[in-house]
């Protein structure tokens, strides 16, 4: 039960199985966005984004959200990484925060991703840092 509900012992989500060398650019977008989405082409920064996403800790099933927030969930903030791959494909990872005011170094999020073939994969919940995401957003402003 603890593994399923809370992700105990499941480690990091590690959903990206390619490196920055396989990526032409990354577009970051968010529902908080006031400016155009940043396009990242620097290989070191792209690798930092990949490492940031893969480092999120699995925190189990999203069914626990009903107990945390109730049946009627309010709005959410979305954070999206679109990786434009060198082979022409796209890999998209989306994080969703149901609660405002979180420290960006330790955010509690839902996530899902879309594979280059278009297959949508629902993740569970996770916890981790969006520091690189936010620093790139600040730089864009």
PDB file of C-alpha atoms in Angstrom:
ATOM      1  CA  UNK A   1       0.000   0.000   0.000  1.00  0.00           C
ATOM      2  CA  UNK A   2       2.804   2.425   0.904  1.00  0.00           C
ATOM      3  CA  UNK A   3       4.548   1.852  -2.407  1.00  0.00           C
ATOM      4  CA  UNK A   4       1.376   2.414  -4.458  1.00  0.00           C
ATOM      5  CA  UNK A   5      -0.052   5.327  -2.459  1.00  0.00           C
ATOM      6  CA  UNK A   6       3.117   7.190  -1.469  1.00  0.00           C
ATOM      7  CA  UNK A   7       5.816   5.852  -3.800  1.00  0.00           C
ATOM      8  CA  UNK A   8       7.952   4.570  -0.925  1.00  0.00           C
ATOM      9  CA  UNK A   9      11.167   3.107  -2.272  1.00  0.00           C
ATOM     10  CA  UNK A  10      10.328   3.846  -5.920  1.00  0.00           C
ATOM     11  CA  UNK A  11      13.137   6.358  -6.470  1.00  0.00           C
ATOM     12  CA  UNK A  12      13.169   9.045  -9.131  1.00  0.00           C
ATOM     13  CA  UNK A  13      10.700   9.271 -12.005  1.00  0.00           C
ATOM     14  CA  UNK A  14      13.464   9.137 -14.680  1.00  0.00           C
ATOM     15  CA  UNK A  15      11.110   9.582 -17.674  1.00  0.00           C
ATOM     16  CA  UNK A  16      13.667  11.016 -20.128  1.00  0.00           C
ATOM     17  CA  UNK A  17      15.929   8.348 -21.601  1.00  0.00           C
ATOM     18  CA  UNK A  18      17.931  10.533 -23.990  1.00  0.00           C
ATOM     19  CA  UNK A  19      20.711  13.084 -23.472  1.00  0.00           C
ATOM     20  CA  UNK A  20      21.126  16.706 -24.509  1.00  0.00           C
ATOM     21  CA  UNK A  21      23.148  15.489 -27.499  1.00  0.00           C
ATOM     22  CA  UNK A  22      19.895  14.118 -28.968  1.00  0.00           C
ATOM     23  CA  UNK A  23      18.030  17.427 -28.572  1.00  0.00           C
ATOM     24  CA  UNK A  24      18.011  20.446 -30.911  1.00  0.00           C
ATOM     25  CA  UNK A  25      16.112  22.737 -28.549  1.00  0.00           C
ATOM     26  CA  UNK A  26      13.689  22.877 -25.628  1.00  0.00           C
ATOM     27  CA  UNK A  27      10.661  25.137 -25.247  1.00  0.00           C
ATOM     28  CA  UNK A  28       9.518  25.903 -21.717  1.00  0.00           C
ATOM     29  CA  UNK A  29       5.968  27.028 -21.120  1.00  0.00           C
ATOM     30  CA  UNK A  30       3.705  27.576 -18.155  1.00  0.00           C
ATOM     31  CA  UNK A  31       0.209  28.778 -17.382  1.00  0.00           C
ATOM     32  CA  UNK A  32       1.958  31.498 -15.333  1.00  0.00           C
ATOM     33  CA  UNK A  33       3.643  32.774 -18.470  1.00  0.00           C
ATOM     34  CA  UNK A  34       3.492  36.475 -19.153  1.00  0.00           C
ATOM     35  CA  UNK A  35       6.140  36.503 -21.883  1.00  0.00           C
ATOM     36  CA  UNK A  36       6.920  34.319 -24.875  1.00  0.00           C
ATOM     37  CA  UNK A  37       8.164  30.844 -24.005  1.00  0.00           C
ATOM     38  CA  UNK A  38      11.946  30.532 -23.739  1.00  0.00           C
ATOM     39  CA  UNK A  39      13.619  28.400 -26.404  1.00  0.00           C
ATOM     40  CA  UNK A  40      16.778  26.776 -25.088  1.00  0.00           C
ATOM     41  CA  UNK A  41      19.528  25.598 -27.448  1.00  0.00           C
ATOM     42  CA  UNK A  42      22.559  25.423 -25.148  1.00  0.00           C
ATOM     43  CA  UNK A  43      23.525  21.754 -24.658  1.00  0.00           C
ATOM     44  CA  UNK A  44      24.631  22.216 -21.042  1.00  0.00           C
ATOM     45  CA  UNK A  45      21.374  23.939 -20.109  1.00  0.00           C
ATOM     46  CA  UNK A  46      19.338  21.268 -21.921  1.00  0.00           C
ATOM     47  CA  UNK A  47      21.175  18.575 -19.959  1.00  0.00           C
ATOM     48  CA  UNK A  48      20.416  20.474 -16.725  1.00  0.00           C
ATOM     49  CA  UNK A  49      16.704  20.461 -17.675  1.00  0.00           C
ATOM     50  CA  UNK A  50      16.806  16.716 -18.410  1.00  0.00           C
ATOM     51  CA  UNK A  51      18.520  16.081 -15.079  1.00  0.00           C
ATOM     52  CA  UNK A  52      15.963  18.275 -13.286  1.00  0.00           C
ATOM     53  CA  UNK A  53      13.021  16.323 -14.714  1.00  0.00           C
ATOM     54  CA  UNK A  54      14.580  12.909 -14.103  1.00  0.00           C
ATOM     55  CA  UNK A  55      15.485  13.810 -10.486  1.00  0.00           C
ATOM     56  CA  UNK A  56      11.873  14.234  -9.325  1.00  0.00           C
ATOM     57  CA  UNK A  57      11.060  11.637  -6.652  1.00  0.00           C
ATOM     58  CA  UNK A  58       8.096   9.349  -7.235  1.00  0.00           C
ATOM     59  CA  UNK A  59       5.477  10.028  -4.546  1.00  0.00           C
ATOM     60  CA  UNK A  60       2.857   7.486  -5.577  1.00  0.00           C
ATOM     61  CA  UNK A  61      -0.771   7.565  -6.628  1.00  0.00           C
ATOM     62  CA  UNK A  62      -2.707  10.759  -7.261  1.00  0.00           C
ATOM     63  CA  UNK A  63      -5.733   9.266  -5.465  1.00  0.00           C
ATOM     64  CA  UNK A  64      -4.331  10.818  -2.294  1.00  0.00           C
ATOM     65  CA  UNK A  65      -5.200  14.234  -3.792  1.00  0.00           C
ATOM     66  CA  UNK A  66      -8.858  13.560  -2.951  1.00  0.00           C
ATOM     67  CA  UNK A  67      -7.889  13.379   0.725  1.00  0.00           C
ATOM     68  CA  UNK A  68      -5.624  16.421   0.477  1.00  0.00           C
ATOM     69  CA  UNK A  69      -7.799  18.759  -1.599  1.00  0.00           C
ATOM     70  CA  UNK A  70     -11.263  17.189  -1.727  1.00  0.00           C
ATOM     71  CA  UNK A  71     -13.290  16.009  -4.694  1.00  0.00           C
ATOM     72  CA  UNK A  72     -13.632  19.446  -6.282  1.00  0.00           C
ATOM     73  CA  UNK A  73     -10.115  20.451  -7.180  1.00  0.00           C
ATOM     74  CA  UNK A  74      -9.495  24.066  -8.066  1.00  0.00           C
ATOM     75  CA  UNK A  75      -7.287  25.378 -10.829  1.00  0.00           C
ATOM     76  CA  UNK A  76      -3.749  24.245 -11.352  1.00  0.00           C
ATOM     77  CA  UNK A  77      -0.478  25.628 -12.648  1.00  0.00           C
ATOM     78  CA  UNK A  78       1.110  23.735 -15.529  1.00  0.00           C
ATOM     79  CA  UNK A  79       4.827  23.590 -16.330  1.00  0.00           C
ATOM     80  CA  UNK A  80       5.735  22.078 -19.696  1.00  0.00           C
ATOM     81  CA  UNK A  81       9.054  21.026 -21.225  1.00  0.00           C
ATOM     82  CA  UNK A  82       8.908  20.354 -24.991  1.00  0.00           C
ATOM     83  CA  UNK A  83      12.078  18.659 -26.216  1.00  0.00           C
ATOM     84  CA  UNK A  84      12.600  18.983 -29.989  1.00  0.00           C
ATOM     85  CA  UNK A  85      14.700  15.957 -30.852  1.00  0.00           C
ATOM     86  CA  UNK A  86      17.395  15.840 -33.533  1.00  0.00           C
ATOM     87  CA  UNK A  87      15.488  13.094 -35.357  1.00  0.00           C
ATOM     88  CA  UNK A  88      12.478  15.413 -35.805  1.00  0.00           C
ATOM     89  CA  UNK A  89      10.371  14.026 -32.963  1.00  0.00           C
ATOM     90  CA  UNK A  90       9.066  15.776 -29.854  1.00  0.00           C
ATOM     91  CA  UNK A  91       9.039  14.605 -26.258  1.00  0.00           C
ATOM     92  CA  UNK A  92       6.798  16.610 -23.915  1.00  0.00           C
ATOM     93  CA  UNK A  93       6.759  16.447 -20.100  1.00  0.00           C
ATOM     94  CA  UNK A  94       4.047  18.332 -18.195  1.00  0.00           C
ATOM     95  CA  UNK A  95       3.922  18.946 -14.456  1.00  0.00           C
ATOM     96  CA  UNK A  96       0.791  20.164 -12.689  1.00  0.00           C
ATOM     97  CA  UNK A  97       0.706  21.915  -9.336  1.00  0.00           C
ATOM     98  CA  UNK A  98      -2.620  21.890  -7.511  1.00  0.00           C
ATOM     99  CA  UNK A  99      -1.391  24.101  -4.725  1.00  0.00           C
ATOM    100  CA  UNK A 100       0.125  27.584  -4.903  1.00  0.00           C
ATOM    101  CA  UNK A 101       2.788  29.029  -2.676  1.00  0.00           C
ATOM    102  CA  UNK A 102       5.149  26.053  -2.828  1.00  0.00           C
ATOM    103  CA  UNK A 103       8.903  26.446  -2.529  1.00  0.00           C
ATOM    104  CA  UNK A 104      10.291  25.885  -6.059  1.00  0.00           C
ATOM    105  CA  UNK A 105      13.068  23.716  -4.608  1.00  0.00           C
ATOM    106  CA  UNK A 106      10.586  21.119  -3.290  1.00  0.00           C
ATOM    107  CA  UNK A 107       7.347  21.137  -5.272  1.00  0.00           C
ATOM    108  CA  UNK A 108       4.598  18.527  -4.999  1.00  0.00           C
ATOM    109  CA  UNK A 109       3.302  17.845  -8.546  1.00  0.00           C
ATOM    110  CA  UNK A 110       1.353  15.500 -10.800  1.00  0.00           C
ATOM    111  CA  UNK A 111       2.994  14.674 -14.127  1.00  0.00           C
ATOM    112  CA  UNK A 112       2.422  13.097 -17.518  1.00  0.00           C
ATOM    113  CA  UNK A 113       4.387  12.936 -20.739  1.00  0.00           C
ATOM    114  CA  UNK A 114       3.933  12.410 -24.458  1.00  0.00           C
ATOM    115  CA  UNK A 115       6.348  10.182 -26.336  1.00  0.00           C
ATOM    116  CA  UNK A 116       7.673  11.109 -29.809  1.00  0.00           C
ATOM    117  CA  UNK A 117       5.158   8.679 -31.391  1.00  0.00           C
ATOM    118  CA  UNK A 118       2.296  10.657 -29.771  1.00  0.00           C
ATOM    119  CA  UNK A 119       1.528   8.154 -27.010  1.00  0.00           C
ATOM    120  CA  UNK A 120       0.349   9.911 -23.840  1.00  0.00           C
ATOM    121  CA  UNK A 121       1.686   8.369 -20.607  1.00  0.00           C
ATOM    122  CA  UNK A 122       0.117   9.281 -17.276  1.00  0.00           C
ATOM    123  CA  UNK A 123       2.605   9.492 -14.466  1.00  0.00           C
ATOM    124  CA  UNK A 124       1.757   9.515 -10.812  1.00  0.00           C
ATOM    125  CA  UNK A 125       2.750  12.224  -8.357  1.00  0.00           C
ATOM    126  CA  UNK A 126       6.245  13.466  -7.720  1.00  0.00           C
ATOM    127  CA  UNK A 127       8.242  15.903  -5.639  1.00  0.00           C
ATOM    128  CA  UNK A 128      11.307  17.907  -6.582  1.00  0.00           C
ATOM    129  CA  UNK A 129      12.850  21.135  -7.769  1.00  0.00           C
ATOM    130  CA  UNK A 130      11.853  23.448 -10.616  1.00  0.00           C
ATOM    131  CA  UNK A 131      14.834  25.768  -9.965  1.00  0.00           C
ATOM    132  CA  UNK A 132      16.332  25.440 -13.456  1.00  0.00           C
ATOM    133  CA  UNK A 133      12.904  25.954 -15.058  1.00  0.00           C
ATOM    134  CA  UNK A 134      12.266  29.107 -13.006  1.00  0.00           C
ATOM    135  CA  UNK A 135      15.785  30.511 -13.484  1.00  0.00           C
ATOM    136  CA  UNK A 136      15.398  30.224 -17.274  1.00  0.00           C
ATOM    137  CA  UNK A 137      12.014  31.930 -17.036  1.00  0.00           C
ATOM    138  CA  UNK A 138      13.506  34.773 -15.006  1.00  0.00           C
ATOM    139  CA  UNK A 139      16.325  35.140 -17.521  1.00  0.00           C
ATOM    140  CA  UNK A 140      13.715  35.400 -20.319  1.00  0.00           C
ATOM    141  CA  UNK A 141      12.011  38.317 -18.569  1.00  0.00           C
TER     142      UNK A 141
END
